[in-house]
Amino acid sequence: MVMVPLTHNLGFPRIGARRELKRATETFWKGKVSETELLAAGAAIRKENWRIQKDAGIALIPSNDFSFYDQMLDMCALFGVVPRRFQWKGETVGLQTYFAMARGAGQSDDCKWHHAPPAAMEMTKWFDTNYHYLVPEWDGGQAFKLASRKPFDEFKEALDLGIRTKPVLIGPVTFVFLGKRLDARVNPLSLLEGLLPFYSDALGELQEMGAEWVQLDEPILATDLAAETQKAFSMAYDFLRQKTPHLKFLLATFFGDLRDNLPVAVRLPVDALHMDLVRAPGQLDAVLQSLGPRMMLSAGVVDGRNIWKNDLHSSLALLEKASAALGVDRLMVAPSCSLLHCPVSLSYETKLDDELKSWLAFGCEKLAETQILALAMGQGRSRVERQLAQNAEDIASRQRSSRIHVHAVKIRSSSVKKEDAQRRSPYPRRAVLQHARFKLPLFPTTTIGSFPQTAEVRNNRARFKKGEISQKEHDEFIRNEMALLVKLQEKLNLDVLVHGEYERNDMVEYFGEQLAGFAFTENGWVQGYGSRCVKPPVIYGDIHRPASMTTRWSVYAQSLTQRPMKGMLTGPVTILQWSFVRDDQPRRETCRQIALAIRDEVLDLEKAGIGIIQIDEPALREGLPLRAAEHPAYLQWAVECFRLSTGGVRDETQIHTHMCYCEFNDILDAIVALDADVISIEASRSKMELLEAFRKFEYPNEIGPGVWDIHSPRVPSAKEMAGLLKKAIRVLPPEHVWVNPDCGLKTRDWKEVLASLKNLVCAAEQMRVAAV
């Protein structure tokens, strides 16, 4: 009998091939569809996802990888981890509470709360990805209970379709570890004692329902862990194994190598260990030497985070080494991580040229690669000879393509000098010149860049792309919208204005469309958080700027007002991080090429009279390697690239940057080294807690701590914003504080924006009066 390695998938994109989940949830939030209709839309997506994976030949198909918002939020609902401000009574966590935890409660929901509508839970990046998760909150009286039927209902749903799935849960140690302590006396690991019985109950019920395997995701094993955390794994998994002795555990690690956590992982009482052999192929030898005699190895050899076609011959070399050591019966073949980070299918791309398309693989294609590898391992390479030959030709085609390499770009990049990444004078000297130039009041007000992308704005863009209106008609509409926005900002009495970004579809895609070396998909959507989906550009070749990208719109907007108008750019690190990046050269080289293109744009804006230029870098922290030993090398080139983009400007030109939804504490040295004159940061959800790190570090430049959480429909009062600013000036000099929202306003509606900005300006005015 021929033995074929077991194939499995760690998770599938949950948004639907055409963003069906986004449309369903947003229409539900607007009250246009019922809860029943929303649940039916989710069931339809799950059914299609399971069908796709079954048709691809995947043996162990995941369930509970679907979510209406976020998998960590799902875990909070499952175990009753609902912050007290949501006034939860201990019943099943319903969609109203679930979405309130994710988004906060809107003003229209006032009657449902005893006091002010509660603010949303904090959100931050999922390890080093561009996906955001909701952060569990731990307080001193934390209790747990099973409060959701989601994993059980979805397992039964698939079983009724004839598919015995592998339920997926965030592992208990990662779940508590990634939470936030509301009470400093709480040790998150101490919560395991109360949590594990309910984990055990959930696993036991899944076993009774017919589950044979369960996947427990423990990605923190790819990070630096203290001995206490390593010990918690043994305690937790010994407990779960004792309570559910017959259920097979697949412990999933991903995003990096285990290193000193490997001895911990291989000693756990689990049936299979999943390793990311794309990010860390070098760990295979150590794993093979350490794995126990009965534990299976799940080899993650298909890249779950990028869209390049897998080099099947290289993957087979890893699998053959593993098979030789373990035997094919102890080998599982899988993507490196959940396919959440990939678009659904390449079949929806009709406009990519054939050459470029032959280099790519989206979610469905990665499932096919997984199956080809398993067949080659089980039945020999001759079984898939045609597929392997085609793959080899596609890989070779990409390597020899003339469209990838541009000699002039490489020469310029290699010629960069140290002084190219330095401002002419230190910040104190620049600040004097800038304050004299702009004459802004104390607590100057501004926004982060974008304003609501209304249906009319989106329709104008869509009609232009379809050829239904001319360039002239398209531009005239944008000019009119900008003119109205400038007048509105002046009426609101904002100090530093923006042009609204009505000409832009996305803060990365817009620039990529105008840079050489980028390609774009029609339906390459991935989830950023909740209903927020992004369509990352594809960086396939050397990057340069053929022409100015933003100058004409910034100059037009500045011509409409006497107040300063910010030029708005996306920084090189963020463009890199939020793209699907070529994997045939070091990321630092690609980033430097982007930085030089942005530098050219910055100098054009300055030459055109734009005195304040914002270069957003929300992804700087996101790119930080998971291991501390690798931080310095990354931060060195990331900071250099930002400084390279700004290093050519005059002292009186004020450089802003923006960062959001990340932990700043471990990169404050790098933030200072960016040498931006002003940094705006997300701070409202944390109630200004983030600023404590800046105080301890004695951050020398100016800061705009966000006072309005724009990812929530709540309209904060002027009193609430002023309260946050009062907290800010306890740790920062008042003359260094700007007043702004947490992030851009693209996703909000005008009613919320107008009310919130009026309150924001009012709060700043109150602070000025109090300072006199």
PDB file of C-alpha atoms in Angstrom, residues 3-8 59-60 166 212-214 241 247-253 258 262 265-277 284 287-300 319 322-323 325-334 374:
ATOM      1  CA  MET A   3       1.547   5.815   1.918  1.00  0.00           C
ATOM      2  CA  VAL A   4       0.939   9.498   1.090  1.00  0.00           C
ATOM      3  CA  PRO A   5       1.774  12.083   3.768  1.00  0.00           C
ATOM      4  CA  LEU A   6      -1.228  13.601   5.464  1.00  0.00           C
ATOM      5  CA  THR A   7      -2.045  17.058   4.071  1.00  0.00           C
ATOM      6  CA  HIS A   8      -3.652  19.782   6.098  1.00  0.00           C
ATOM      7  CA  ALA A  59      -7.063  15.690   4.215  1.00  0.00           C
ATOM      8  CA  LEU A  60      -7.426  17.759   7.389  1.00  0.00           C
ATOM      9  CA  LYS A 166      -9.820  19.910  12.327  1.00  0.00           C
ATOM     10  CA  GLU A 212     -10.219  13.439  15.711  1.00  0.00           C
ATOM     11  CA  TRP A 213      -7.688  16.267  15.454  1.00  0.00           C
ATOM     12  CA  VAL A 214      -7.622  19.755  16.938  1.00  0.00           C
ATOM     13  CA  ARG A 241      -3.847  15.821  27.613  1.00  0.00           C
ATOM     14  CA  LEU A 247      -8.145  13.728  20.919  1.00  0.00           C
ATOM     15  CA  LYS A 248      -5.124  14.273  18.677  1.00  0.00           C
ATOM     16  CA  PHE A 249      -3.370  17.605  19.269  1.00  0.00           C
ATOM     17  CA  LEU A 250      -1.570  19.401  16.450  1.00  0.00           C
ATOM     18  CA  LEU A 251       0.558  22.116  18.014  1.00  0.00           C
ATOM     19  CA  ALA A 252       1.086  24.840  15.401  1.00  0.00           C
ATOM     20  CA  THR A 253       4.029  27.233  15.478  1.00  0.00           C
ATOM     21  CA  LEU A 258      11.757  27.757  17.792  1.00  0.00           C
ATOM     22  CA  LEU A 262      12.320  23.666  20.706  1.00  0.00           C
ATOM     23  CA  ALA A 265       7.757  21.989  22.217  1.00  0.00           C
ATOM     24  CA  VAL A 266       9.041  18.485  21.539  1.00  0.00           C
ATOM     25  CA  ARG A 267       8.436  17.402  25.142  1.00  0.00           C
ATOM     26  CA  LEU A 268       4.779  18.417  25.103  1.00  0.00           C
ATOM     27  CA  PRO A 269       2.174  15.621  25.020  1.00  0.00           C
ATOM     28  CA  VAL A 270       0.970  16.466  21.518  1.00  0.00           C
ATOM     29  CA  ASP A 271       0.575  14.219  18.492  1.00  0.00           C
ATOM     30  CA  ALA A 272       2.041  16.531  15.840  1.00  0.00           C
ATOM     31  CA  LEU A 273       4.246  19.612  15.808  1.00  0.00           C
ATOM     32  CA  HIS A 274       3.899  22.120  12.973  1.00  0.00           C
ATOM     33  CA  MET A 275       7.030  24.020  11.950  1.00  0.00           C
ATOM     34  CA  ASP A 276       7.390  26.995   9.616  1.00  0.00           C
ATOM     35  CA  LEU A 277      10.019  25.743   7.166  1.00  0.00           C
ATOM     36  CA  LEU A 284      14.674  21.258  10.311  1.00  0.00           C
ATOM     37  CA  VAL A 287      13.744  19.326  14.894  1.00  0.00           C
ATOM     38  CA  LEU A 288      14.493  15.938  13.365  1.00  0.00           C
ATOM     39  CA  GLN A 289      17.085  15.244  16.040  1.00  0.00           C
ATOM     40  CA  SER A 290      14.747  16.288  18.859  1.00  0.00           C
ATOM     41  CA  LEU A 291      11.362  14.896  17.855  1.00  0.00           C
ATOM     42  CA  GLY A 292      10.041  12.066  20.010  1.00  0.00           C
ATOM     43  CA  PRO A 293       9.490   8.563  18.542  1.00  0.00           C
ATOM     44  CA  ARG A 294       5.737   8.935  18.086  1.00  0.00           C
ATOM     45  CA  MET A 295       5.287  12.646  17.372  1.00  0.00           C
ATOM     46  CA  MET A 296       4.460  13.576  13.769  1.00  0.00           C
ATOM     47  CA  LEU A 297       6.093  16.508  12.000  1.00  0.00           C
ATOM     48  CA  SER A 298       3.886  18.941  10.124  1.00  0.00           C
ATOM     49  CA  ALA A 299       6.221  20.522   7.585  1.00  0.00           C
ATOM     50  CA  GLY A 300       5.091  24.017   6.590  1.00  0.00           C
ATOM     51  CA  LEU A 319      10.420  16.895   2.793  1.00  0.00           C
ATOM     52  CA  ALA A 322      12.289  14.722   6.931  1.00  0.00           C
ATOM     53  CA  SER A 323      10.901  11.512   5.432  1.00  0.00           C
ATOM     54  CA  ALA A 325      14.567  10.551   9.244  1.00  0.00           C
ATOM     55  CA  LEU A 326      10.969   9.914  10.314  1.00  0.00           C
ATOM     56  CA  GLY A 327       9.272   7.869   7.639  1.00  0.00           C
ATOM     57  CA  VAL A 328       6.499   9.149   5.428  1.00  0.00           C
ATOM     58  CA  ASP A 329       3.849   7.960   7.909  1.00  0.00           C
ATOM     59  CA  ARG A 330       5.041  10.551  10.453  1.00  0.00           C
ATOM     60  CA  LEU A 331       5.119  13.393   7.953  1.00  0.00           C
ATOM     61  CA  MET A 332       2.396  15.955   7.308  1.00  0.00           C
ATOM     62  CA  VAL A 333       2.552  18.522   4.483  1.00  0.00           C
ATOM     63  CA  ALA A 334       1.038  21.992   4.893  1.00  0.00           C
ATOM     64  CA  ALA A 374       2.350  15.172  -0.833  1.00  0.00           C
TER      65      ALA A 374
END
